Coordinates of C-alpha atoms in Angstrom, one line a residue:
X154 CA -18.5 7.6 6.9
X155 CA -21.7 5.0 6.0
X156 CA -24.9 4.9 5.5
X157 CA -27.1 8.1 7.4
X158 CA -24.0 9.8 8.5
X159 CA -24.5 13.0 6.1
X160 CA -26.0 14.9 9.1
X161 CA -23.7 15.3 11.2
X162 CA -22.0 18.3 12.8
X163 CA -18.6 19.7 11.1
X164 CA -15.8 18.7 13.2
X165 CA -14.6 21.5 14.8
X166 CA -11.2 21.8 16.0
X167 CA -9.1 24.6 17.6
X168 CA -8.4 27.7 15.2
X169 CA -5.6 26.9 13.0
X170 CA -5.2 23.5 14.2
X171 CA -4.4 20.3 11.8
X172 CA -8.0 18.2 12.0
X173 CA -7.7 14.1 12.0
X174 CA -8.9 12.3 8.4
X175 CA -11.9 11.4 10.1
X176 CA -12.6 15.9 11.3
X177 CA -11.4 17.6 7.7
X178 CA -13.6 14.9 6.5
X179 CA -16.8 15.8 8.0
X180 CA -16.2 19.2 8.3
X181 CA -15.8 19.6 4.4
X182 CA -18.9 17.9 3.8
X183 CA -20.6 20.5 6.8
X184 CA -19.7 23.5 4.5
X185 CA -18.5 23.1 1.3
X186 CA -21.6 23.0 -1.1
X187 CA -19.6 20.7 -3.5
X188 CA -19.3 17.5 -1.0
X189 CA -23.0 18.6 0.8
X190 CA -24.6 14.2 1.0
X191 CA -28.6 12.9 0.5
X192 CA -29.7 10.2 -0.1
X193 CA -30.7 8.3 -3.1
X194 CA -32.1 5.0 -4.1
X195 CA -29.7 4.2 -7.1
X196 CA -30.4 -0.2 -8.1
X197 CA -33.2 -0.7 -5.6
X198 CA -30.9 -0.4 -3.0
X199 CA -30.4 2.9 -0.5
X200 CA -26.8 4.8 -0.9
X201 CA -25.6 8.5 0.6
X202 CA -25.1 10.5 -2.7
X203 CA -23.6 14.1 -3.3
X204 CA -26.4 16.7 -3.8
X205 CA -24.5 18.9 -5.2
X206 CA -23.3 17.8 -8.2
X207 CA -23.0 17.6 -12.2
X208 CA -25.7 14.4 -13.2
X209 CA -24.0 13.9 -16.3
X210 CA -20.2 13.6 -17.8
X211 CA -22.1 16.5 -20.6
X212 CA -22.5 18.5 -18.3
X213 CA -19.7 18.1 -16.0
X214 CA -17.3 19.2 -19.3
X215 CA -20.3 21.9 -19.9
X216 CA -20.2 23.7 -16.8
X217 CA -16.9 23.4 -15.9
X218 CA -14.7 26.7 -17.5
X219 CA -14.3 29.0 -15.0
X220 CA -12.2 26.4 -12.6
X221 CA -9.7 26.5 -15.8
X222 CA -9.7 30.5 -15.8
X223 CA -8.6 30.1 -19.3
X224 CA -6.2 28.0 -19.2
X225 CA -5.3 25.3 -21.1
X226 CA -7.0 22.0 -20.3
X227 CA -5.2 19.1 -22.9
X228 CA -2.0 18.9 -23.9
X229 CA -0.7 16.7 -26.7
X230 CA 3.0 17.2 -27.9
X231 CA 2.8 20.1 -29.5
X232 CA -1.0 20.5 -30.0
X233 CA -3.2 22.5 -26.8
X234 CA -7.2 22.9 -26.0
X235 CA -9.0 25.2 -23.5
X236 CA -11.8 25.0 -22.7
X237 CA -13.9 26.0 -25.5
X238 CA -11.7 24.8 -28.0
X239 CA -12.1 21.2 -26.0
X240 CA -16.2 21.9 -26.2
X241 CA -16.0 22.5 -29.7
X242 CA -14.4 19.5 -30.8
X243 CA -16.9 17.1 -28.4
X244 CA -20.0 19.4 -29.4
X245 CA -18.4 18.6 -33.5
X246 CA -18.4 15.3 -32.8
X247 CA -21.0 13.9 -31.0
X248 CA -23.3 16.0 -34.0
X249 CA -21.4 13.8 -36.3
X250 CA -20.8 10.5 -35.0
X251 CA -25.3 11.2 -35.0
X252 CA -25.5 12.6 -38.6
X253 CA -23.0 10.4 -40.2
X254 CA -22.2 6.9 -38.0
X255 CA -26.6 6.8 -36.8
X256 CA -25.1 6.8 -32.8
X257 CA -28.2 7.0 -30.9
X258 CA -29.1 7.4 -27.1
X259 CA -27.7 4.1 -25.5
X260 CA -25.5 2.4 -28.5
X261 CA -21.8 1.4 -27.3
X262 CA -19.3 3.1 -29.4
X263 CA -15.2 1.4 -29.0
X264 CA -12.6 3.3 -28.7
X265 CA -8.9 1.2 -29.2
X266 CA -6.1 3.9 -29.4
X267 CA -3.2 4.9 -27.6
X268 CA -2.9 8.0 -25.3
X269 CA -3.9 10.0 -28.2
X270 CA -6.0 13.1 -27.2
X271 CA -8.4 12.2 -30.2
X272 CA -9.5 9.3 -27.2
X273 CA -10.8 11.9 -23.9
X274 CA -11.8 14.2 -27.1
X275 CA -14.4 10.5 -27.8
X276 CA -15.2 9.5 -24.6
X277 CA -17.0 13.2 -23.8
X278 CA -18.5 13.9 -27.4
X279 CA -20.0 9.6 -27.1
X280 CA -21.7 10.4 -23.1
X281 CA -22.6 14.0 -24.4
X282 CA -25.1 11.9 -26.5
X283 CA -26.1 10.1 -24.3
X284 CA -24.2 7.0 -25.8
X285 CA -21.9 4.2 -24.2
X286 CA -18.0 4.4 -24.7
X287 CA -16.5 1.6 -24.9
X288 CA -12.4 2.5 -24.8
X289 CA -10.6 -0.9 -25.4
X290 CA -7.6 -2.3 -24.3
X291 CA -4.5 -0.7 -26.6
X292 CA -2.3 -4.3 -26.1
X293 CA -4.5 -6.6 -26.9
X294 CA -4.0 -8.9 -30.5
X295 CA -6.9 -9.7 -32.5
X296 CA -8.8 -12.3 -31.1
X297 CA -9.1 -9.8 -27.6
X298 CA -10.9 -7.1 -29.9
X299 CA -12.4 -9.1 -31.8
X300 CA -14.3 -10.7 -28.6
X301 CA -14.0 -7.6 -27.1
X302 CA -16.3 -5.8 -30.0
X303 CA -18.9 -9.0 -29.8
X304 CA -19.2 -8.8 -26.2
X305 CA -19.9 -5.1 -26.3
X306 CA -22.3 -5.1 -29.6
X307 CA -20.9 -1.5 -30.2
X308 CA -21.2 -0.4 -34.1
X309 CA -18.1 1.7 -34.5
X310 CA -15.0 1.5 -34.0
X311 CA -12.7 4.7 -33.6
X312 CA -9.1 3.3 -33.9
X313 CA -5.2 4.4 -34.5
X314 CA -3.0 2.5 -37.4
X315 CA -2.6 -0.5 -36.1
X316 CA -5.9 -1.6 -33.6
X317 CA -7.3 -0.6 -37.2
X318 CA -6.0 -2.7 -39.4
X319 CA -6.3 -5.1 -36.4
X320 CA -10.3 -4.0 -37.5
X321 CA -10.8 -4.6 -40.9
X322 CA -10.3 -8.4 -40.7
X323 CA -13.3 -8.7 -38.3
X324 CA -14.9 -5.6 -39.2
X325 CA -17.5 -7.1 -42.2
X326 CA -17.9 -10.3 -40.2
X327 CA -19.3 -8.0 -36.9
X328 CA -20.3 -5.1 -39.1
X329 CA -18.2 -3.1 -37.6
X330 CA -17.9 0.6 -38.7
X331 CA -14.4 1.9 -39.0
X332 CA -13.3 4.9 -38.0
X333 CA -9.1 6.0 -39.0
X334 CA -7.8 8.5 -36.4
X335 CA -5.1 10.2 -36.4
X336 CA -2.0 7.6 -38.8
X337 CA -4.6 7.1 -41.5
X338 CA -4.3 3.6 -43.0
X339 CA -3.3 4.3 -47.1
X340 CA -6.5 3.6 -49.0
X341 CA -8.4 2.8 -46.2
X342 CA -12.6 2.2 -46.8
X343 CA -13.6 4.1 -43.3
X344 CA -14.6 7.4 -42.1
X345 CA -11.3 9.2 -40.6
X346 CA -12.2 11.3 -37.5
X347 CA -11.0 14.8 -39.0
X348 CA -13.8 14.6 -41.7
X349 CA -16.1 13.4 -38.6
X350 CA -14.4 16.5 -36.5
X351 CA -15.6 19.0 -40.0
X352 CA -19.1 18.0 -40.6
X353 CA -19.5 18.8 -36.9
X354 CA -18.4 22.0 -36.8
X355 CA -20.5 24.3 -35.3
X356 CA -23.0 21.7 -33.4
X357 CA -24.5 22.6 -30.6
X358 CA -24.7 20.8 -27.7
X359 CA -26.9 17.4 -28.0
X360 CA -30.2 18.2 -26.7
X361 CA -30.6 13.9 -25.5
X362 CA -32.1 13.1 -21.6
X363 CA -29.0 11.5 -19.7
X364 CA -30.3 9.9 -16.6
X365 CA -27.5 9.8 -13.9
X366 CA -27.7 6.2 -13.5
X367 CA -27.0 6.1 -17.6
X368 CA -24.1 3.8 -18.2
X369 CA -21.7 6.4 -18.9
X370 CA -19.5 3.8 -20.1
X371 CA -17.3 -0.4 -20.2
X372 CA -13.8 -0.9 -19.7
X373 CA -13.1 -3.9 -19.8
X374 CA -11.1 -6.1 -16.8
X375 CA -9.1 -9.8 -17.0
X376 CA -11.4 -11.9 -14.5
X377 CA -10.2 -15.0 -13.2
X378 CA -11.9 -16.6 -15.6
X379 CA -9.3 -15.3 -18.5
X380 CA -11.7 -13.4 -20.4
X381 CA -12.3 -9.9 -20.6
X382 CA -15.0 -8.6 -18.3
X383 CA -17.5 -5.2 -19.6
X384 CA -17.6 -3.3 -16.1
X385 CA -20.7 -1.0 -16.6
X386 CA -19.8 2.2 -15.1
X387 CA -23.0 4.9 -14.2
X388 CA -22.9 8.9 -14.6
X389 CA -23.4 9.1 -11.6
X390 CA -20.5 6.4 -10.2
X391 CA -18.2 7.9 -12.6
X392 CA -18.3 11.3 -11.4
X393 CA -18.9 10.0 -7.5
X394 CA -15.9 8.6 -7.0
X395 CA -14.4 11.4 -8.8
X396 CA -15.1 13.9 -6.6
X397 CA -15.0 11.7 -3.7
X398 CA -11.5 11.9 -4.6
X399 CA -11.4 15.4 -4.8
X400 CA -12.7 16.0 -1.8
X401 CA -9.8 14.0 -0.3
X402 CA -7.4 16.9 -1.9
X403 CA -9.7 18.8 -0.4
X404 CA -9.1 17.3 3.4
X405 CA -5.5 18.3 3.2
X406 CA -4.6 22.0 3.9
X407 CA -7.3 21.2 7.0
X408 CA -5.1 17.6 7.9
X409 CA -2.1 20.3 8.0
X410 CA -1.7 23.5 7.9
X411 CA 1.0 24.5 8.4
X412 CA 1.7 23.2 4.3
X413 CA 2.3 26.6 2.1
X414 CA -0.8 27.2 0.0
X415 CA 0.4 25.4 -3.8
X416 CA 2.8 27.6 -5.2
X417 CA 1.9 26.4 -9.3
X418 CA -1.6 26.0 -10.4
X419 CA -2.4 22.1 -11.2
X420 CA -1.4 20.2 -13.5
X421 CA -1.3 16.3 -13.8
X422 CA 0.5 14.3 -16.1
X423 CA -1.2 11.4 -17.7
X424 CA 1.3 8.1 -18.1
X425 CA -0.8 5.0 -18.4
X426 CA -3.4 4.2 -21.2
X427 CA -6.7 5.6 -20.7
X428 CA -8.4 2.6 -21.0
X429 CA -7.4 2.0 -17.3
X430 CA -9.8 3.2 -14.7
X431 CA -7.0 5.1 -12.7
X432 CA -6.4 7.1 -15.7
X433 CA -8.7 7.8 -16.2
X434 CA -11.0 8.8 -13.9
X435 CA -7.9 9.5 -11.1
X436 CA -6.0 11.6 -13.6
X437 CA -8.0 12.8 -16.7
X438 CA -11.5 13.5 -14.7
X439 CA -10.4 14.2 -11.6
X440 CA -8.4 17.2 -13.8
X441 CA -11.7 18.1 -15.0
X442 CA -12.9 18.9 -11.5
X443 CA -9.9 20.1 -10.3
X444 CA -8.8 22.6 -13.3
X445 CA -6.4 20.9 -14.4
X446 CA -3.6 21.4 -17.1
X447 CA -3.4 17.3 -18.4
X448 CA -0.4 16.7 -20.9
X449 CA -1.1 13.3 -22.3
X450 CA 1.9 11.0 -22.7
X451 CA 1.5 8.3 -26.5
X452 CA 3.9 5.8 -24.3
X453 CA 5.9 6.0 -20.8
X454 CA 9.4 7.4 -21.5
X455 CA 10.5 8.4 -17.9
X456 CA 13.2 10.5 -20.0
X457 CA 10.2 12.2 -21.7
X458 CA 8.4 12.2 -18.1
X459 CA 10.9 14.8 -16.2
X460 CA 11.7 16.5 -19.7
X461 CA 7.4 17.3 -19.7
X462 CA 7.4 17.9 -15.9
X463 CA 9.5 20.7 -16.1
X464 CA 8.0 21.9 -19.9
X465 CA 4.7 21.8 -18.3
X466 CA 5.5 22.5 -14.2
X467 CA 3.0 19.8 -14.1
X468 CA 1.9 19.2 -9.5
X469 CA 0.5 15.7 -9.3
X470 CA 1.5 12.4 -11.4
X471 CA -0.2 9.4 -11.1
X472 CA 1.5 5.8 -12.2
X473 CA 1.9 2.6 -11.3
X474 CA 4.5 1.5 -8.7
X475 CA 7.2 1.2 -11.2
X476 CA 6.8 4.3 -13.4
X477 CA 7.6 6.1 -9.6
X478 CA 10.5 4.0 -9.8
X479 CA 11.3 5.0 -13.1
X480 CA 10.6 9.3 -12.9
X481 CA 13.3 9.1 -9.8
X482 CA 16.1 6.9 -11.5
X483 CA 15.6 9.5 -14.6
X484 CA 15.1 12.8 -12.9
X485 CA 19.0 11.5 -10.9
X486 CA 20.5 11.3 -14.5
X487 CA 19.1 14.4 -16.0
X488 CA 19.8 16.3 -12.5
X489 CA 16.0 17.4 -12.8
X490 CA 15.0 18.7 -9.2
X491 CA 11.3 18.2 -10.3
X492 CA 10.2 21.6 -7.9
X493 CA 7.1 21.5 -9.9
X494 CA 6.0 17.9 -8.0
X495 CA 3.4 18.2 -4.9
X496 CA 1.8 14.7 -5.5
X497 CA 3.3 11.6 -6.9
X498 CA 0.8 8.9 -6.9
X499 CA 0.8 5.4 -7.4
X500 CA -2.4 3.1 -8.7
X501 CA -3.2 -0.4 -10.0
X502 CA -0.3 -2.6 -8.1
X503 CA 1.4 -1.7 -4.4
X504 CA 4.4 -0.1 -4.6
X505 CA 7.6 -2.1 -3.0
X506 CA 7.8 -0.2 0.6
X507 CA 11.3 0.5 0.5
X508 CA 10.2 3.0 -2.5
X509 CA 8.0 5.1 -0.4
X510 CA 10.4 6.1 1.6
X511 CA 12.9 6.9 -1.5
X512 CA 10.6 9.6 -3.7
X513 CA 9.8 11.1 -0.2
X514 CA 13.1 11.7 0.3
X515 CA 14.6 12.5 -2.8
X516 CA 10.9 14.7 -3.5
X517 CA 10.2 16.6 -0.7
X518 CA 8.2 18.8 -1.8
X519 CA 5.2 16.5 -3.0
X520 CA 3.8 13.6 -0.7
X521 CA 3.8 10.2 -1.5
X522 CA 0.2 8.6 -1.7
X523 CA -0.7 5.4 -2.8
X524 CA -4.8 4.1 -3.5
X525 CA -6.7 1.0 -4.1
X526 CA -9.6 0.4 -6.1
X527 CA -11.0 -1.8 -9.1
X528 CA -12.2 -1.1 -12.4
X529 CA -15.7 -1.9 -10.7
X530 CA -15.4 0.6 -7.9
X531 CA -14.4 3.7 -10.2
X532 CA -11.1 3.8 -8.9
X533 CA -12.6 5.0 -5.3
X534 CA -11.7 2.4 -2.6
X535 CA -8.7 3.6 -0.6
X536 CA -6.6 6.1 0.1
X537 CA -2.7 7.8 2.4
X538 CA -0.5 10.1 1.5
X539 CA 2.2 11.7 3.0
X540 CA 4.0 11.9 6.6
X541 CA 0.9 8.8 7.3
X542 CA 2.3 6.7 4.5
X543 CA 6.1 6.9 4.6
X544 CA 5.3 5.4 8.2
X545 CA 3.5 2.3 7.2
X546 CA 4.7 1.5 3.2
X547 CA 3.1 -1.2 4.2
X548 CA -0.5 -0.2 4.5
X549 CA -3.6 0.6 1.5
X550 CA -4.6 3.0 3.2
X551 CA -8.1 4.6 5.0
X552 CA -12.0 3.9 3.7
X553 CA -11.7 6.9 1.2
X554 CA -14.9 9.5 2.6
X555 CA -17.5 10.6 2.4
X556 CA -19.7 7.9 0.3
X557 CA -18.2 4.4 0.9
X558 CA -18.8 1.7 3.6
X559 CA -16.2 -1.1 4.4
X560 CA -16.5 -4.5 6.2
X561 CA -13.9 -7.6 6.0
X562 CA -16.2 -10.5 6.0
X563 CA -15.8 -14.4 6.8
X564 CA -16.3 -17.1 3.9
X565 CA -20.2 -17.5 4.8
X566 CA -20.2 -13.6 4.7
X567 CA -20.5 -12.4 7.5
X568 CA -18.2 -9.7 9.5
X569 CA -14.4 -11.0 11.2
X570 CA -13.7 -9.8 14.3
X571 CA -11.1 -6.6 13.9
X572 CA -7.5 -6.9 13.3
X573 CA -8.3 -11.1 11.7
X574 CA -8.0 -11.2 7.7
X575 CA -10.8 -11.0 6.1
X576 CA -12.2 -10.2 2.5
X577 CA -13.1 -6.6 1.7
X578 CA -16.2 -5.2 1.0
X579 CA -17.5 -2.1 -0.4
X580 CA -20.2 -0.6 -0.6
X581 CA -21.0 2.7 -2.2
X582 CA -23.0 4.4 -5.0
X583 CA -20.6 4.4 -7.7
X584 CA -19.8 0.6 -7.9
X585 CA -20.4 -0.6 -11.0
X586 CA -23.5 -1.4 -11.8
X587 CA -22.5 -5.4 -13.4
X588 CA -21.0 -7.7 -15.6
X589 CA -22.0 -6.7 -19.1
X590 CA -24.3 -9.8 -19.9
X591 CA -23.1 -11.7 -16.8
X592 CA -25.8 -12.0 -14.4
X593 CA -23.8 -14.9 -12.6
X594 CA -21.3 -13.0 -12.1
X595 CA -22.6 -10.0 -11.7
X596 CA -24.7 -12.0 -8.9
X597 CA -21.6 -13.5 -7.5
X598 CA -19.8 -10.2 -7.0
X599 CA -22.6 -6.9 -5.8
X600 CA -25.0 -8.3 -2.9
X601 CA -27.3 -6.0 -1.4
X602 CA -25.3 -3.2 -3.1
X603 CA -22.0 -4.7 -1.6
X604 CA -19.0 -5.4 -3.8
X605 CA -17.2 -8.1 -2.5
X606 CA -13.4 -7.4 -4.1
X607 CA -11.2 -10.6 -3.3
X608 CA -9.2 -8.6 -2.4
X609 CA -8.8 -10.3 1.2
X610 CA -7.4 -7.4 4.4
X611 CA -7.1 -6.6 7.4
X612 CA -7.3 -3.3 9.6
X613 CA -5.7 -2.2 12.4
X614 CA -5.8 -0.3 15.6
X615 CA -5.3 3.4 13.7
X616 CA -7.6 1.8 10.6
X617 CA -5.6 1.6 8.7
X618 CA -5.7 -1.0 6.0
X619 CA -3.9 -3.6 4.8
X620 CA -4.1 -5.8 2.0
X621 CA -3.0 -9.0 2.3
X622 CA -4.1 -11.4 -0.5
X623 CA -6.3 -12.2 -3.2
X624 CA -8.8 -14.3 -3.2
X625 CA -8.9 -14.4 -7.2
X626 CA -6.2 -15.5 -9.6
X627 CA -5.2 -12.7 -11.0
X628 CA -1.2 -11.3 -11.2
X629 CA -1.0 -6.9 -11.7
X630 CA 1.6 -7.1 -14.0
X631 CA 2.8 -3.3 -13.8
X632 CA -0.6 -2.0 -12.7
X633 CA -1.9 -4.6 -15.6
X634 CA -4.0 -7.3 -15.2
X635 CA -3.3 -11.0 -16.0
X636 CA -5.3 -14.4 -15.6
X637 CA -3.1 -16.9 -14.1
X638 CA -6.5 -19.4 -15.8
X639 CA -5.9 -17.4 -19.6
X640 CA -1.7 -17.5 -19.4
X641 CA -2.5 -21.1 -18.6
X642 CA -5.3 -22.2 -21.3
X643 CA -2.2 -20.8 -23.7
X644 CA 0.1 -23.1 -22.6
X645 CA -1.4 -25.9 -22.8
X646 CA -2.2 -25.1 -26.1
X647 CA 1.6 -26.3 -27.3
X648 CA 1.9 -29.6 -28.2
X649 CA 5.1 -30.3 -25.0
X650 CA 2.9 -28.8 -22.4
X651 CA 1.1 -31.4 -20.1
X652 CA 0.4 -29.5 -16.9
X653 CA 0.7 -25.6 -16.3
X654 CA 0.2 -23.5 -13.9
X655 CA 0.4 -19.7 -13.4
X656 CA 1.6 -17.7 -10.0
X657 CA 3.3 -14.0 -9.5
X658 CA 6.6 -14.4 -8.8
X659 CA 7.6 -10.8 -6.4
X660 CA 9.4 -8.1 -9.3
X661 CA 10.8 -5.1 -7.6
X662 CA 10.4 -2.9 -10.8
X663 CA 6.7 -4.5 -11.8
X664 CA 4.8 -5.3 -8.5
X665 CA 4.6 -9.1 -9.6
X666 CA 5.6 -10.6 -12.3
X667 CA 4.1 -13.5 -14.5
X668 CA 5.9 -17.0 -13.3
X669 CA 4.8 -19.9 -15.0
X670 CA 6.1 -23.6 -14.1
X671 CA 4.9 -26.3 -16.8
X672 CA 5.5 -30.3 -16.8
X673 CA 6.5 -32.2 -20.3
X674 CA 4.7 -34.6 -21.9
X675 CA 6.6 -38.3 -21.5
X676 CA 9.7 -37.8 -24.0
X677 CA 9.6 -34.3 -24.5
X678 CA 11.5 -31.0 -23.8
X679 CA 10.2 -27.8 -23.4
X680 CA 12.5 -24.3 -24.4
X681 CA 11.5 -22.0 -22.2
X682 CA 12.6 -19.2 -24.8
X683 CA 10.5 -21.2 -28.0
X684 CA 7.7 -21.4 -25.0
X685 CA 7.6 -18.0 -24.7
X686 CA 8.1 -17.3 -28.4
X687 CA 5.2 -19.8 -29.4
X688 CA 2.8 -17.4 -26.3
X689 CA 3.3 -14.7 -29.2
X690 CA 0.1 -15.7 -31.5
X691 CA -1.7 -16.1 -28.2
X692 CA -1.6 -14.0 -25.3
X693 CA -0.9 -9.6 -25.7
X694 CA 2.6 -9.7 -24.6
X695 CA 2.0 -8.2 -21.5
X696 CA 0.6 -11.7 -20.2
X697 CA 4.1 -13.9 -21.8
X698 CA 5.5 -15.6 -18.7
X699 CA 8.8 -13.9 -17.6
X700 CA 9.7 -16.1 -15.6
X701 CA 10.0 -20.1 -16.4
X702 CA 10.4 -23.2 -14.8
X703 CA 10.2 -26.3 -16.5
X704 CA 9.6 -29.1 -13.2
X705 CA 10.3 -32.7 -13.3
X706 CA 7.5 -34.4 -11.4
X707 CA 3.1 -33.0 -12.4
X708 CA 2.2 -29.8 -10.3
X709 CA 1.4 -30.3 -7.1
X710 CA -2.7 -30.1 -6.3
X711 CA -4.9 -30.1 -3.3
X712 CA -8.0 -32.2 -2.5
X713 CA -10.0 -31.2 -6.0
X714 CA -7.9 -32.4 -8.0
X715 CA -7.1 -28.0 -8.3
X716 CA -3.7 -26.9 -8.5
X717 CA -2.1 -25.9 -5.4
X718 CA -1.5 -22.8 -6.3
X719 CA 0.8 -22.0 -3.0
X720 CA 2.3 -24.9 -3.1
X721 CA 4.1 -24.8 -7.0
X722 CA 5.2 -20.9 -6.5
X723 CA 6.2 -21.7 -3.3
X724 CA 8.6 -24.9 -4.1
X725 CA 9.8 -22.5 -7.2
X726 CA 10.3 -20.2 -5.7
X727 CA 12.4 -21.8 -2.8
X728 CA 14.1 -24.2 -5.3
X729 CA 12.7 -24.5 -8.6
X730 CA 16.1 -23.5 -11.5
X731 CA 13.9 -20.7 -13.8
X732 CA 14.6 -19.7 -17.1
X733 CA 14.2 -15.4 -17.1
X734 CA 12.9 -13.7 -19.9
X735 CA 13.4 -10.4 -20.4
X736 CA 12.9 -10.4 -24.6
X737 CA 9.5 -9.0 -24.9
X738 CA 10.5 -6.0 -23.1

């Protein structure tokens, strides 16, 4: 739905008749106060925005008790938080951060840990103070973490034990105060999360005035340059995305009125890292709006996921496609029907088409869904679920209403004719404010409010969007972005490598795996296993190539002398012998 359409009257189909996707969206906009629309000027651009949603994350939490009706909000192993307990922790930590650590409005606070409950609590506590939470990728090594700390300028780092040890190597140099979370390292000289929580006990809500367009979170995303980019997400942007996603869920009964109502209260299993936008927005914050009990997994384990789904009667499962496939296999091993599930979604990578029908057959009570989105869009984008998805498993879906606009553009930035392939551009108040400290990259990506995604897409006659390729040199490995240029740079550090090229390799489990082709220096030999071991000192484990080809000739190049990645990929996949590396898994 584009700008200026918010006054259109809602559709009025016959009583009980199924509504179309567009009719359901218009009906909710016209009848449900949560999704009422207005307009606002945001960073000099006029956008369609929600009229009645909370202005910031503090109020989203503060006034959320009624939707939980006394049920738990957060579950981790044997620990549980109801809404009152969660709010008490958020208030206490916000007060202690201000008093004990000197955190002020607008300061950035870094959070580096796996999916411990402290992470989602801290994200809300930092936001409640009017500061900016910066969840760090817990799979990063020392160099990547140190770079992001320096880039975002955070002077406080909350970290679990492995990340705390990494922080000790640069804390003094960067002037960073370390706060230990959970497993406190013996003899550490920093602060302790539990002591801070106790110091703020009984505190009220911070009184800081927060503007809806202030930054709330910075999430780091791998860019095509290989250097992580800090994506600045505002309170309005995050809330706009979450309520748009909630609206699509509310459209379901209108499009299929014959479906029985949910038999269980909403409950989600969060299996992907909360330092990614899918888990943070599309699971955690969405659960805060829907009143879902959210169970955290520290680390993905399909058999444990089956046990947790049955124990907590989980209704919603969203993970990368690999996790859906492994959940299916684990359920079959356990003889578990997982009857509580009513939605099985995928994000972070495209689900293999064959998997869609398999999941729909195995879990007939659950809608199988997919979503396309980016960190830069707050995970808002394109959605598809249910029979429509089963019938079109290669499609990305339909534009998530009601705030977004979409265009497909040619290389000159002009709209392409219907049915043709163009670069996908999206426009909404949910889009990022920009890339931290990177004005040129921001200007290249955001133009007059339009976000150029770097994805090539087409739209069919029914309005379904198909993502067909990517302009960016990025591999989506199991939901993680891997920069081809970064991996190539690391390969070139090896003394035996003369040339290196990196490209995606189709993978049934991961969606895409990392492939690399190297040409040795004259007189040198390259052993793929030794090369992979060498890379462990330069790259995070998920970035190390899964497949390595050793070539006998230079890499193919185009007219501008750049590596022809498509030609290289085609040649390797068709002809070249390769080493398949599984040790890093």
